[in-house]
């Protein structure tokens, strides 16, 4: 959606490879979330960044998943040693604290073969 | 943790029929409530929201009222169109750090 750009839009990778997904939000939004949308699991929270605070990593499914946010703007989600069950659409969202709204990016569709 | 339960689909309606998709939440306090829509091949879009009890969110002919007493936020539309065919997700922001908790989604198909 407008305001959150994600890349790549599609990624096909071989099992065991590492992948890096990128989220580039418009400036000024300090609250950033990653979610995963997969068949059978619906939409699951992964990780949350807020300013300089320690991120909330409570939704990361395993230690193969990590994320960082540099300079309070761009965020990258890294999945190491990908497995077939990692296949999903990974969504990034920002929260607008002025109107309780959330804007989602178009997502990265990850396929692990 | 809290959860959001919405009517399981798929739901199939004829054009101009009345639509209701039920949604209930378990979060305590006063979370904001949302309906998101995902059209075929597209990303999540906010359809409507309500931020406090008794608020009514509305957009594109859809409505939902924040009912604190029944912890519900049912989505309604008086006359659906073929273009409303999509997956609809109910969500609340009652999680820690205002994270959204989503229902599993309801697939709506509207036939001409």
mmCIF file with all atom_site columns, C-alpha atoms in Angstrom:
data_model
loop_
_atom_site.group_PDB
_atom_site.id
_atom_site.type_symbol
_atom_site.label_atom_id
_atom_site.label_alt_id
_atom_site.label_comp_id
_atom_site.label_asym_id
_atom_site.label_entity_id
_atom_site.label_seq_id
_atom_site.pdbx_PDB_ins_code
_atom_site.Cartn_x
_atom_site.Cartn_y
_atom_site.Cartn_z
_atom_site.occupancy
_atom_site.B_iso_or_equiv
_atom_site.pdbx_formal_charge
_atom_site.auth_seq_id
_atom_site.auth_comp_id
_atom_site.auth_asym_id
_atom_site.auth_atom_id
_atom_site.pdbx_PDB_model_num
ATOM 1   C CA . UNK A 1 1   ? 0.000   0.000   0.000   1.00 0.00 ? 1   UNK A CA 1
ATOM 2   C CA . UNK A 1 2   ? 0.960   3.595   -0.318  1.00 0.00 ? 2   UNK A CA 1
ATOM 3   C CA . UNK A 1 3   ? 3.480   4.435   2.342   1.00 0.00 ? 3   UNK A CA 1
ATOM 4   C CA . UNK A 1 4   ? 5.097   1.004   2.685   1.00 0.00 ? 4   UNK A CA 1
ATOM 5   C CA . UNK A 1 5   ? 7.253   -0.481  -0.045  1.00 0.00 ? 5   UNK A CA 1
ATOM 6   C CA . UNK A 1 6   ? 8.364   -4.103  0.126   1.00 0.00 ? 6   UNK A CA 1
ATOM 7   C CA . UNK A 1 7   ? 10.890  -5.908  -2.014  1.00 0.00 ? 7   UNK A CA 1
ATOM 8   C CA . UNK A 1 8   ? 11.160  -8.232  -3.716  1.00 0.00 ? 8   UNK A CA 1
ATOM 9   C CA . UNK A 1 9   ? 7.493   -8.834  -4.503  1.00 0.00 ? 9   UNK A CA 1
ATOM 10  C CA . UNK A 1 10  ? 8.221   -12.474 -5.251  1.00 0.00 ? 10  UNK A CA 1
ATOM 11  C CA . UNK A 1 11  ? 11.102  -14.690 -4.213  1.00 0.00 ? 11  UNK A CA 1
ATOM 12  C CA . UNK A 1 12  ? 11.715  -18.307 -5.074  1.00 0.00 ? 12  UNK A CA 1
ATOM 13  C CA . UNK A 1 13  ? 14.563  -19.922 -3.218  1.00 0.00 ? 13  UNK A CA 1
ATOM 14  C CA . UNK A 1 14  ? 15.990  -23.346 -2.724  1.00 0.00 ? 14  UNK A CA 1
ATOM 15  C CA . UNK A 1 15  ? 15.588  -25.101 0.590   1.00 0.00 ? 15  UNK A CA 1
ATOM 16  C CA . UNK A 1 16  ? 18.553  -24.361 2.824   1.00 0.00 ? 16  UNK A CA 1
ATOM 17  C CA . UNK A 1 17  ? 19.373  -20.964 1.316   1.00 0.00 ? 17  UNK A CA 1
ATOM 18  C CA . UNK A 1 18  ? 19.174  -17.684 3.233   1.00 0.00 ? 18  UNK A CA 1
ATOM 19  C CA . UNK A 1 19  ? 16.807  -14.927 2.112   1.00 0.00 ? 19  UNK A CA 1
ATOM 20  C CA . UNK A 1 20  ? 16.487  -11.271 2.992   1.00 0.00 ? 20  UNK A CA 1
ATOM 21  C CA . UNK A 1 21  ? 13.222  -9.365  2.683   1.00 0.00 ? 21  UNK A CA 1
ATOM 22  C CA . UNK A 1 22  ? 13.066  -5.607  2.746   1.00 0.00 ? 22  UNK A CA 1
ATOM 23  C CA . UNK A 1 23  ? 10.510  -3.124  4.048   1.00 0.00 ? 23  UNK A CA 1
ATOM 24  C CA . UNK A 1 24  ? 10.855  0.579   3.287   1.00 0.00 ? 24  UNK A CA 1
ATOM 25  C CA . UNK A 1 25  ? 8.248   2.726   5.064   1.00 0.00 ? 25  UNK A CA 1
ATOM 26  C CA . UNK A 1 26  ? 7.600   6.393   4.506   1.00 0.00 ? 26  UNK A CA 1
ATOM 27  C CA . UNK A 1 27  ? 9.447   8.467   7.036   1.00 0.00 ? 27  UNK A CA 1
ATOM 28  C CA . UNK A 1 28  ? 7.988   9.542   10.357  1.00 0.00 ? 28  UNK A CA 1
ATOM 29  C CA . UNK A 1 29  ? 6.437   6.254   11.427  1.00 0.00 ? 29  UNK A CA 1
ATOM 30  C CA . UNK A 1 30  ? 8.325   4.754   14.313  1.00 0.00 ? 30  UNK A CA 1
ATOM 31  C CA . UNK A 1 31  ? 6.094   1.692   14.858  1.00 0.00 ? 31  UNK A CA 1
ATOM 32  C CA . UNK A 1 32  ? 6.776   -1.098  12.344  1.00 0.00 ? 32  UNK A CA 1
ATOM 33  C CA . UNK A 1 33  ? 5.499   -4.676  12.315  1.00 0.00 ? 33  UNK A CA 1
ATOM 34  C CA . UNK A 1 34  ? 6.216   -7.815  10.320  1.00 0.00 ? 34  UNK A CA 1
ATOM 35  C CA . UNK A 1 35  ? 3.473   -10.396 9.774   1.00 0.00 ? 35  UNK A CA 1
ATOM 36  C CA . UNK A 1 36  ? 3.315   -13.655 7.894   1.00 0.00 ? 36  UNK A CA 1
ATOM 37  C CA . UNK A 1 37  ? 0.312   -14.864 5.917   1.00 0.00 ? 37  UNK A CA 1
ATOM 38  C CA . UNK A 1 38  ? 0.259   -18.547 5.134   1.00 0.00 ? 38  UNK A CA 1
ATOM 39  C CA . UNK A 1 39  ? -2.366  -21.078 4.183   1.00 0.00 ? 39  UNK A CA 1
ATOM 40  C CA . UNK A 1 40  ? -3.796  -22.720 7.239   1.00 0.00 ? 40  UNK A CA 1
ATOM 41  C CA . UNK A 1 41  ? -2.169  -20.280 9.674   1.00 0.00 ? 41  UNK A CA 1
ATOM 42  C CA . UNK A 1 42  ? -3.792  -17.034 8.640   1.00 0.00 ? 42  UNK A CA 1
ATOM 43  C CA . UNK A 1 43  ? -1.983  -13.831 9.566   1.00 0.00 ? 43  UNK A CA 1
ATOM 44  C CA . UNK A 1 44  ? 0.637   -14.191 12.287  1.00 0.00 ? 44  UNK A CA 1
ATOM 45  C CA . UNK A 1 45  ? 2.618   -11.490 14.054  1.00 0.00 ? 45  UNK A CA 1
ATOM 46  C CA . UNK A 1 46  ? 6.382   -11.902 13.775  1.00 0.00 ? 46  UNK A CA 1
ATOM 47  C CA . UNK A 1 47  ? 8.213   -8.871  15.169  1.00 0.00 ? 47  UNK A CA 1
ATOM 48  C CA . UNK A 1 48  ? 7.666   -5.239  16.191  1.00 0.00 ? 48  UNK A CA 1
ATOM 49  C CA . UNK A 1 49  ? 9.987   -2.234  16.161  1.00 0.00 ? 49  UNK A CA 1
ATOM 50  C CA . UNK A 1 50  ? 9.341   1.010   18.003  1.00 0.00 ? 50  UNK A CA 1
ATOM 51  C CA . UNK A 1 51  ? 11.925  3.741   17.782  1.00 0.00 ? 51  UNK A CA 1
ATOM 52  C CA . UNK A 1 52  ? 15.088  2.886   19.677  1.00 0.00 ? 52  UNK A CA 1
ATOM 53  C CA . UNK A 1 53  ? 13.387  0.420   22.017  1.00 0.00 ? 53  UNK A CA 1
ATOM 54  C CA . UNK A 1 54  ? 14.296  -3.238  22.009  1.00 0.00 ? 54  UNK A CA 1
ATOM 55  C CA . UNK A 1 55  ? 12.181  -5.020  19.398  1.00 0.00 ? 55  UNK A CA 1
ATOM 56  C CA . UNK A 1 56  ? 9.354   -7.356  20.396  1.00 0.00 ? 56  UNK A CA 1
ATOM 57  C CA . UNK A 1 57  ? 10.483  -10.652 18.855  1.00 0.00 ? 57  UNK A CA 1
ATOM 58  C CA . UNK A 1 58  ? 7.840   -12.784 20.517  1.00 0.00 ? 58  UNK A CA 1
ATOM 59  C CA . UNK A 1 59  ? 6.287   -13.918 17.221  1.00 0.00 ? 59  UNK A CA 1
ATOM 60  C CA . UNK A 1 60  ? 9.413   -15.173 15.479  1.00 0.00 ? 60  UNK A CA 1
ATOM 61  C CA . UNK A 1 61  ? 8.842   -18.900 14.862  1.00 0.00 ? 61  UNK A CA 1
ATOM 62  C CA . UNK A 1 62  ? 12.451  -20.041 15.227  1.00 0.00 ? 62  UNK A CA 1
ATOM 63  C CA . UNK A 1 63  ? 15.998  -18.789 15.615  1.00 0.00 ? 63  UNK A CA 1
ATOM 64  C CA . UNK A 1 64  ? 16.382  -19.000 11.846  1.00 0.00 ? 64  UNK A CA 1
ATOM 65  C CA . UNK A 1 65  ? 14.349  -15.790 11.685  1.00 0.00 ? 65  UNK A CA 1
ATOM 66  C CA . UNK A 1 66  ? 15.813  -12.410 12.523  1.00 0.00 ? 66  UNK A CA 1
ATOM 67  C CA . UNK A 1 67  ? 15.070  -8.808  11.689  1.00 0.00 ? 67  UNK A CA 1
ATOM 68  C CA . UNK A 1 68  ? 16.629  -5.441  12.079  1.00 0.00 ? 68  UNK A CA 1
ATOM 69  C CA . UNK A 1 69  ? 15.663  -1.856  11.507  1.00 0.00 ? 69  UNK A CA 1
ATOM 70  C CA . UNK A 1 70  ? 18.400  0.566   10.644  1.00 0.00 ? 70  UNK A CA 1
ATOM 71  C CA . UNK A 1 71  ? 18.116  4.252   11.385  1.00 0.00 ? 71  UNK A CA 1
ATOM 72  C CA . UNK A 1 72  ? 14.497  3.899   12.385  1.00 0.00 ? 72  UNK A CA 1
ATOM 73  C CA . UNK A 1 73  ? 13.444  3.459   8.772   1.00 0.00 ? 73  UNK A CA 1
ATOM 74  C CA . UNK A 1 74  ? 14.224  0.496   6.507   1.00 0.00 ? 74  UNK A CA 1
ATOM 75  C CA . UNK A 1 75  ? 13.722  -2.946  8.003   1.00 0.00 ? 75  UNK A CA 1
ATOM 76  C CA . UNK A 1 76  ? 15.008  -6.283  6.784   1.00 0.00 ? 76  UNK A CA 1
ATOM 77  C CA . UNK A 1 77  ? 13.706  -9.712  7.718   1.00 0.00 ? 77  UNK A CA 1
ATOM 78  C CA . UNK A 1 78  ? 16.232  -12.492 7.270   1.00 0.00 ? 78  UNK A CA 1
ATOM 79  C CA . UNK A 1 79  ? 15.406  -16.170 7.146   1.00 0.00 ? 79  UNK A CA 1
ATOM 80  C CA . UNK A 1 80  ? 18.382  -18.506 7.346   1.00 0.00 ? 80  UNK A CA 1
ATOM 81  C CA . UNK A 1 81  ? 18.442  -22.064 6.032   1.00 0.00 ? 81  UNK A CA 1
ATOM 82  C CA . UNK A 1 82  ? 14.947  -21.736 4.577   1.00 0.00 ? 82  UNK A CA 1
ATOM 83  C CA . UNK A 1 83  ? 12.508  -24.627 4.880   1.00 0.00 ? 83  UNK A CA 1
ATOM 84  C CA . UNK A 1 84  ? 9.432   -25.389 2.815   1.00 0.00 ? 84  UNK A CA 1
ATOM 85  C CA . UNK A 1 85  ? 7.183   -24.412 5.713   1.00 0.00 ? 85  UNK A CA 1
ATOM 86  C CA . UNK A 1 86  ? 8.608   -20.888 5.467   1.00 0.00 ? 86  UNK A CA 1
ATOM 87  C CA . UNK A 1 87  ? 6.701   -20.425 2.194   1.00 0.00 ? 87  UNK A CA 1
ATOM 88  C CA . UNK A 1 88  ? 4.243   -17.614 2.815   1.00 0.00 ? 88  UNK A CA 1
ATOM 89  C CA . UNK A 1 89  ? 3.546   -13.973 2.122   1.00 0.00 ? 89  UNK A CA 1
ATOM 90  C CA . UNK A 1 90  ? 5.555   -11.718 4.437   1.00 0.00 ? 90  UNK A CA 1
ATOM 91  C CA . UNK A 1 91  ? 3.875   -8.421  5.173   1.00 0.00 ? 91  UNK A CA 1
ATOM 92  C CA . UNK A 1 92  ? 5.256   -5.254  6.684   1.00 0.00 ? 92  UNK A CA 1
ATOM 93  C CA . UNK A 1 93  ? 3.009   -2.673  8.338   1.00 0.00 ? 93  UNK A CA 1
ATOM 94  C CA . UNK A 1 94  ? 3.376   0.734   9.936   1.00 0.00 ? 94  UNK A CA 1
ATOM 95  C CA . UNK A 1 95  ? 1.161   2.175   12.617  1.00 0.00 ? 95  UNK A CA 1
ATOM 96  C CA . UNK A 1 96  ? -0.012  5.757   12.516  1.00 0.00 ? 96  UNK A CA 1
ATOM 97  C CA . UNK A 1 97  ? -0.217  6.828   16.135  1.00 0.00 ? 97  UNK A CA 1
ATOM 98  C CA . UNK A 1 98  ? -2.407  9.807   15.263  1.00 0.00 ? 98  UNK A CA 1
ATOM 99  C CA . UNK A 1 99  ? -5.372  7.851   13.935  1.00 0.00 ? 99  UNK A CA 1
ATOM 100 C CA . UNK A 1 100 ? -4.913  4.272   15.210  1.00 0.00 ? 100 UNK A CA 1
ATOM 101 C CA . UNK A 1 101 ? -4.451  3.188   11.600  1.00 0.00 ? 101 UNK A CA 1
ATOM 102 C CA . UNK A 1 102 ? -2.141  0.554   10.187  1.00 0.00 ? 102 UNK A CA 1
ATOM 103 C CA . UNK A 1 103 ? -0.879  0.527   6.597   1.00 0.00 ? 103 UNK A CA 1
ATOM 104 C CA . UNK A 1 104 ? 0.351   -2.693  5.056   1.00 0.00 ? 104 UNK A CA 1
ATOM 105 C CA . UNK A 1 105 ? 2.807   -3.144  2.238   1.00 0.00 ? 105 UNK A CA 1
ATOM 106 C CA . UNK A 1 106 ? 1.959   -5.386  -0.703  1.00 0.00 ? 106 UNK A CA 1
ATOM 107 C CA . UNK A 1 107 ? 4.100   -8.142  0.736   1.00 0.00 ? 107 UNK A CA 1
ATOM 108 C CA . UNK A 1 108 ? 6.806   -10.502 -0.435  1.00 0.00 ? 108 UNK A CA 1
ATOM 109 C CA . UNK A 1 109 ? 5.618   -13.897 -1.600  1.00 0.00 ? 109 UNK A CA 1
ATOM 110 C CA . UNK A 1 110 ? 8.305   -16.379 -0.610  1.00 0.00 ? 110 UNK A CA 1
ATOM 111 C CA . UNK A 1 111 ? 8.344   -19.837 -2.147  1.00 0.00 ? 111 UNK A CA 1
ATOM 112 C CA . UNK A 1 112 ? 10.855  -22.383 -0.894  1.00 0.00 ? 112 UNK A CA 1
ATOM 113 C CA . UNK A 1 113 ? 11.397  -25.262 -3.310  1.00 0.00 ? 113 UNK A CA 1
ATOM 114 C CA . UNK B 2 1   ? -3.142  -14.305 24.413  1.00 0.00 ? 1   UNK B CA 1
ATOM 115 C CA . UNK B 2 2   ? -6.169  -12.737 22.876  1.00 0.00 ? 2   UNK B CA 1
ATOM 116 C CA . UNK B 2 3   ? -7.920  -14.109 19.842  1.00 0.00 ? 3   UNK B CA 1
ATOM 117 C CA . UNK B 2 4   ? -10.335 -13.011 17.160  1.00 0.00 ? 4   UNK B CA 1
ATOM 118 C CA . UNK B 2 5   ? -12.992 -15.386 15.904  1.00 0.00 ? 5   UNK B CA 1
ATOM 119 C CA . UNK B 2 6   ? -14.841 -14.747 12.702  1.00 0.00 ? 6   UNK B CA 1
ATOM 120 C CA . UNK B 2 7   ? -17.420 -16.611 10.757  1.00 0.00 ? 7   UNK B CA 1
ATOM 121 C CA . UNK B 2 8   ? -15.904 -19.378 8.725   1.00 0.00 ? 8   UNK B CA 1
ATOM 122 C CA . UNK B 2 9   ? -16.476 -19.328 5.046   1.00 0.00 ? 9   UNK B CA 1
ATOM 123 C CA . UNK B 2 10  ? -16.709 -19.622 2.288   1.00 0.00 ? 10  UNK B CA 1
ATOM 124 C CA . UNK B 2 11  ? -19.770 -17.434 1.932   1.00 0.00 ? 11  UNK B CA 1
ATOM 125 C CA . UNK B 2 12  ? -21.511 -17.373 -1.436  1.00 0.00 ? 12  UNK B CA 1
ATOM 126 C CA . UNK B 2 13  ? -24.197 -14.806 -2.162  1.00 0.00 ? 13  UNK B CA 1
ATOM 127 C CA . UNK B 2 14  ? -26.118 -13.494 -5.116  1.00 0.00 ? 14  UNK B CA 1
ATOM 128 C CA . UNK B 2 15  ? -25.706 -9.884  -6.141  1.00 0.00 ? 15  UNK B CA 1
ATOM 129 C CA . UNK B 2 16  ? -27.814 -7.469  -4.049  1.00 0.00 ? 16  UNK B CA 1
ATOM 130 C CA . UNK B 2 17  ? -28.087 -9.919  -1.164  1.00 0.00 ? 17  UNK B CA 1
ATOM 131 C CA . UNK B 2 18  ? -27.540 -8.843  2.442   1.00 0.00 ? 18  UNK B CA 1
ATOM 132 C CA . UNK B 2 19  ? -24.185 -9.714  3.978   1.00 0.00 ? 19  UNK B CA 1
ATOM 133 C CA . UNK B 2 20  ? -23.237 -10.344 7.582   1.00 0.00 ? 20  UNK B CA 1
ATOM 134 C CA . UNK B 2 21  ? -19.861 -11.665 8.684   1.00 0.00 ? 21  UNK B CA 1
ATOM 135 C CA . UNK B 2 22  ? -19.683 -12.204 12.426  1.00 0.00 ? 22  UNK B CA 1
ATOM 136 C CA . UNK B 2 23  ? -16.601 -11.306 14.440  1.00 0.00 ? 23  UNK B CA 1
ATOM 137 C CA . UNK B 2 24  ? -15.893 -11.529 18.157  1.00 0.00 ? 24  UNK B CA 1
ATOM 138 C CA . UNK B 2 25  ? -12.740 -10.711 20.092  1.00 0.00 ? 25  UNK B CA 1
ATOM 139 C CA . UNK B 2 26  ? -11.341 -11.615 23.498  1.00 0.00 ? 26  UNK B CA 1
ATOM 140 C CA . UNK B 2 27  ? -8.946  -8.721  24.163  1.00 0.00 ? 27  UNK B CA 1
ATOM 141 C CA . UNK B 2 28  ? -9.641  -6.852  27.370  1.00 0.00 ? 28  UNK B CA 1
ATOM 142 C CA . UNK B 2 29  ? -9.644  -3.112  27.717  1.00 0.00 ? 29  UNK B CA 1
ATOM 143 C CA . UNK B 2 30  ? -10.534 -0.977  24.738  1.00 0.00 ? 30  UNK B CA 1
ATOM 144 C CA . UNK B 2 31  ? -8.741  -2.197  21.642  1.00 0.00 ? 31  UNK B CA 1
ATOM 145 C CA . UNK B 2 32  ? -9.357  -0.619  18.270  1.00 0.00 ? 32  UNK B CA 1
ATOM 146 C CA . UNK B 2 33  ? -11.211 -2.936  15.902  1.00 0.00 ? 33  UNK B CA 1
ATOM 147 C CA . UNK B 2 34  ? -10.699 -3.328  12.167  1.00 0.00 ? 34  UNK B CA 1
ATOM 148 C CA . UNK B 2 35  ? -11.974 -5.005  9.069   1.00 0.00 ? 35  UNK B CA 1
ATOM 149 C CA . UNK B 2 36  ? -9.409  -5.565  6.332   1.00 0.00 ? 36  UNK B CA 1
ATOM 150 C CA . UNK B 2 37  ? -10.168 -6.780  2.815   1.00 0.00 ? 37  UNK B CA 1
ATOM 151 C CA . UNK B 2 38  ? -7.948  -8.686  0.431   1.00 0.00 ? 38  UNK B CA 1
ATOM 152 C CA . UNK B 2 39  ? -9.083  -8.737  -3.197  1.00 0.00 ? 39  UNK B CA 1
ATOM 153 C CA . UNK B 2 40  ? -7.808  -11.546 -5.418  1.00 0.00 ? 40  UNK B CA 1
ATOM 154 C CA . UNK B 2 41  ? -4.105  -11.132 -6.090  1.00 0.00 ? 41  UNK B CA 1
ATOM 155 C CA . UNK B 2 42  ? -3.833  -7.974  -4.015  1.00 0.00 ? 42  UNK B CA 1
ATOM 156 C CA . UNK B 2 43  ? -2.565  -6.936  -0.589  1.00 0.00 ? 43  UNK B CA 1
ATOM 157 C CA . UNK B 2 44  ? -4.423  -6.148  2.604   1.00 0.00 ? 44  UNK B CA 1
ATOM 158 C CA . UNK B 2 45  ? -6.469  -2.967  2.557   1.00 0.00 ? 45  UNK B CA 1
ATOM 159 C CA . UNK B 2 46  ? -8.187  -1.339  5.480   1.00 0.00 ? 46  UNK B CA 1
ATOM 160 C CA . UNK B 2 47  ? -11.935 -1.446  4.925   1.00 0.00 ? 47  UNK B CA 1
ATOM 161 C CA . UNK B 2 48  ? -13.114 0.247   8.106   1.00 0.00 ? 48  UNK B CA 1
ATOM 162 C CA . UNK B 2 49  ? -12.256 0.694   11.756  1.00 0.00 ? 49  UNK B CA 1
ATOM 163 C CA . UNK B 2 50  ? -13.705 1.752   15.091  1.00 0.00 ? 50  UNK B CA 1
ATOM 164 C CA . UNK B 2 51  ? -11.666 2.988   18.010  1.00 0.00 ? 51  UNK B CA 1
ATOM 165 C CA . UNK B 2 52  ? -14.113 3.050   20.903  1.00 0.00 ? 52  UNK B CA 1
ATOM 166 C CA . UNK B 2 53  ? -17.268 1.391   22.136  1.00 0.00 ? 53  UNK B CA 1
ATOM 167 C CA . UNK B 2 54  ? -20.454 2.140   20.162  1.00 0.00 ? 54  UNK B CA 1
ATOM 168 C CA . UNK B 2 55  ? -18.474 3.661   17.296  1.00 0.00 ? 55  UNK B CA 1
ATOM 169 C CA . UNK B 2 56  ? -19.644 2.656   13.845  1.00 0.00 ? 56  UNK B CA 1
ATOM 170 C CA . UNK B 2 57  ? -17.061 2.259   11.121  1.00 0.00 ? 57  UNK B CA 1
ATOM 171 C CA . UNK B 2 58  ? -18.292 2.534   7.542   1.00 0.00 ? 58  UNK B CA 1
ATOM 172 C CA . UNK B 2 59  ? -16.860 2.509   4.037   1.00 0.00 ? 59  UNK B CA 1
ATOM 173 C CA . UNK B 2 60  ? -18.041 1.489   0.553   1.00 0.00 ? 60  UNK B CA 1
ATOM 174 C CA . UNK B 2 61  ? -21.467 0.546   1.928   1.00 0.00 ? 61  UNK B CA 1
ATOM 175 C CA . UNK B 2 62  ? -20.009 -1.726  4.604   1.00 0.00 ? 62  UNK B CA 1
ATOM 176 C CA . UNK B 2 63  ? -20.649 -1.048  8.290   1.00 0.00 ? 63  UNK B CA 1
ATOM 177 C CA . UNK B 2 64  ? -19.570 -2.494  11.617  1.00 0.00 ? 64  UNK B CA 1
ATOM 178 C CA . UNK B 2 65  ? -20.402 -1.342  15.153  1.00 0.00 ? 65  UNK B CA 1
ATOM 179 C CA . UNK B 2 66  ? -18.053 -1.753  18.113  1.00 0.00 ? 66  UNK B CA 1
ATOM 180 C CA . UNK B 2 67  ? -20.103 -3.606  20.719  1.00 0.00 ? 67  UNK B CA 1
ATOM 181 C CA . UNK B 2 68  ? -18.228 -3.761  24.003  1.00 0.00 ? 68  UNK B CA 1
ATOM 182 C CA . UNK B 2 69  ? -20.988 -5.630  25.808  1.00 0.00 ? 69  UNK B CA 1
ATOM 183 C CA . UNK B 2 70  ? -20.852 -8.536  23.360  1.00 0.00 ? 70  UNK B CA 1
ATOM 184 C CA . UNK B 2 71  ? -17.185 -8.055  22.334  1.00 0.00 ? 71  UNK B CA 1
ATOM 185 C CA . UNK B 2 72  ? -18.284 -8.075  18.722  1.00 0.00 ? 72  UNK B CA 1
ATOM 186 C CA . UNK B 2 73  ? -17.657 -6.165  15.516  1.00 0.00 ? 73  UNK B CA 1
ATOM 187 C CA . UNK B 2 74  ? -19.888 -7.767  12.902  1.00 0.00 ? 74  UNK B CA 1
ATOM 188 C CA . UNK B 2 75  ? -19.502 -6.634  9.295   1.00 0.00 ? 75  UNK B CA 1
ATOM 189 C CA . UNK B 2 76  ? -22.665 -5.878  7.298   1.00 0.00 ? 76  UNK B CA 1
ATOM 190 C CA . UNK B 2 77  ? -23.588 -4.657  3.859   1.00 0.00 ? 77  UNK B CA 1
ATOM 191 C CA . UNK B 2 78  ? -27.121 -4.201  2.629   1.00 0.00 ? 78  UNK B CA 1
ATOM 192 C CA . UNK B 2 79  ? -26.567 -5.074  -1.019  1.00 0.00 ? 79  UNK B CA 1
ATOM 193 C CA . UNK B 2 80  ? -23.405 -6.817  -2.144  1.00 0.00 ? 80  UNK B CA 1
ATOM 194 C CA . UNK B 2 81  ? -21.877 -6.532  -5.589  1.00 0.00 ? 81  UNK B CA 1
ATOM 195 C CA . UNK B 2 82  ? -19.768 -8.927  -7.616  1.00 0.00 ? 82  UNK B CA 1
ATOM 196 C CA . UNK B 2 83  ? -16.827 -6.591  -7.019  1.00 0.00 ? 83  UNK B CA 1
ATOM 197 C CA . UNK B 2 84  ? -17.085 -7.265  -3.262  1.00 0.00 ? 84  UNK B CA 1
ATOM 198 C CA . UNK B 2 85  ? -15.781 -10.790 -3.802  1.00 0.00 ? 85  UNK B CA 1
ATOM 199 C CA . UNK B 2 86  ? -12.707 -10.999 -1.601  1.00 0.00 ? 86  UNK B CA 1
ATOM 200 C CA . UNK B 2 87  ? -11.360 -12.327 1.695   1.00 0.00 ? 87  UNK B CA 1
ATOM 201 C CA . UNK B 2 88  ? -12.384 -10.294 4.742   1.00 0.00 ? 88  UNK B CA 1
ATOM 202 C CA . UNK B 2 89  ? -10.323 -10.231 7.949   1.00 0.00 ? 89  UNK B CA 1
ATOM 203 C CA . UNK B 2 90  ? -11.437 -8.977  11.329  1.00 0.00 ? 90  UNK B CA 1
ATOM 204 C CA . UNK B 2 91  ? -8.684  -7.735  13.662  1.00 0.00 ? 91  UNK B CA 1
ATOM 205 C CA . UNK B 2 92  ? -8.108  -6.040  16.996  1.00 0.00 ? 92  UNK B CA 1
ATOM 206 C CA . UNK B 2 93  ? -5.178  -4.073  18.334  1.00 0.00 ? 93  UNK B CA 1
ATOM 207 C CA . UNK B 2 94  ? -5.445  -5.424  21.861  1.00 0.00 ? 94  UNK B CA 1
ATOM 208 C CA . UNK B 2 95  ? -2.118  -7.236  21.879  1.00 0.00 ? 95  UNK B CA 1
ATOM 209 C CA . UNK B 2 96  ? 0.977   -5.896  23.589  1.00 0.00 ? 96  UNK B CA 1
ATOM 210 C CA . UNK B 2 97  ? 2.609   -3.086  21.606  1.00 0.00 ? 97  UNK B CA 1
ATOM 211 C CA . UNK B 2 98  ? -0.731  -2.655  19.823  1.00 0.00 ? 98  UNK B CA 1
ATOM 212 C CA . UNK B 2 99  ? 0.007   -5.598  17.595  1.00 0.00 ? 99  UNK B CA 1
ATOM 213 C CA . UNK B 2 100 ? -2.915  -6.699  15.478  1.00 0.00 ? 100 UNK B CA 1
ATOM 214 C CA . UNK B 2 101 ? -4.558  -10.050 16.096  1.00 0.00 ? 101 UNK B CA 1
ATOM 215 C CA . UNK B 2 102 ? -6.428  -11.312 13.065  1.00 0.00 ? 102 UNK B CA 1
ATOM 216 C CA . UNK B 2 103 ? -9.273  -13.703 12.529  1.00 0.00 ? 103 UNK B CA 1
ATOM 217 C CA . UNK B 2 104 ? -8.704  -16.480 10.014  1.00 0.00 ? 104 UNK B CA 1
ATOM 218 C CA . UNK B 2 105 ? -10.487 -14.671 7.210   1.00 0.00 ? 105 UNK B CA 1
ATOM 219 C CA . UNK B 2 106 ? -13.789 -15.223 5.426   1.00 0.00 ? 106 UNK B CA 1
ATOM 220 C CA . UNK B 2 107 ? -13.893 -15.789 1.683   1.00 0.00 ? 107 UNK B CA 1
ATOM 221 C CA . UNK B 2 108 ? -16.872 -14.041 0.108   1.00 0.00 ? 108 UNK B CA 1
ATOM 222 C CA . UNK B 2 109 ? -17.978 -14.853 -3.423  1.00 0.00 ? 109 UNK B CA 1
ATOM 223 C CA . UNK B 2 110 ? -20.756 -12.810 -4.984  1.00 0.00 ? 110 UNK B CA 1
ATOM 224 C CA . UNK B 2 111 ? -22.393 -14.236 -8.089  1.00 0.00 ? 111 UNK B CA 1
ATOM 225 C CA . UNK B 2 112 ? -24.178 -12.104 -10.696 1.00 0.00 ? 112 UNK B CA 1
#
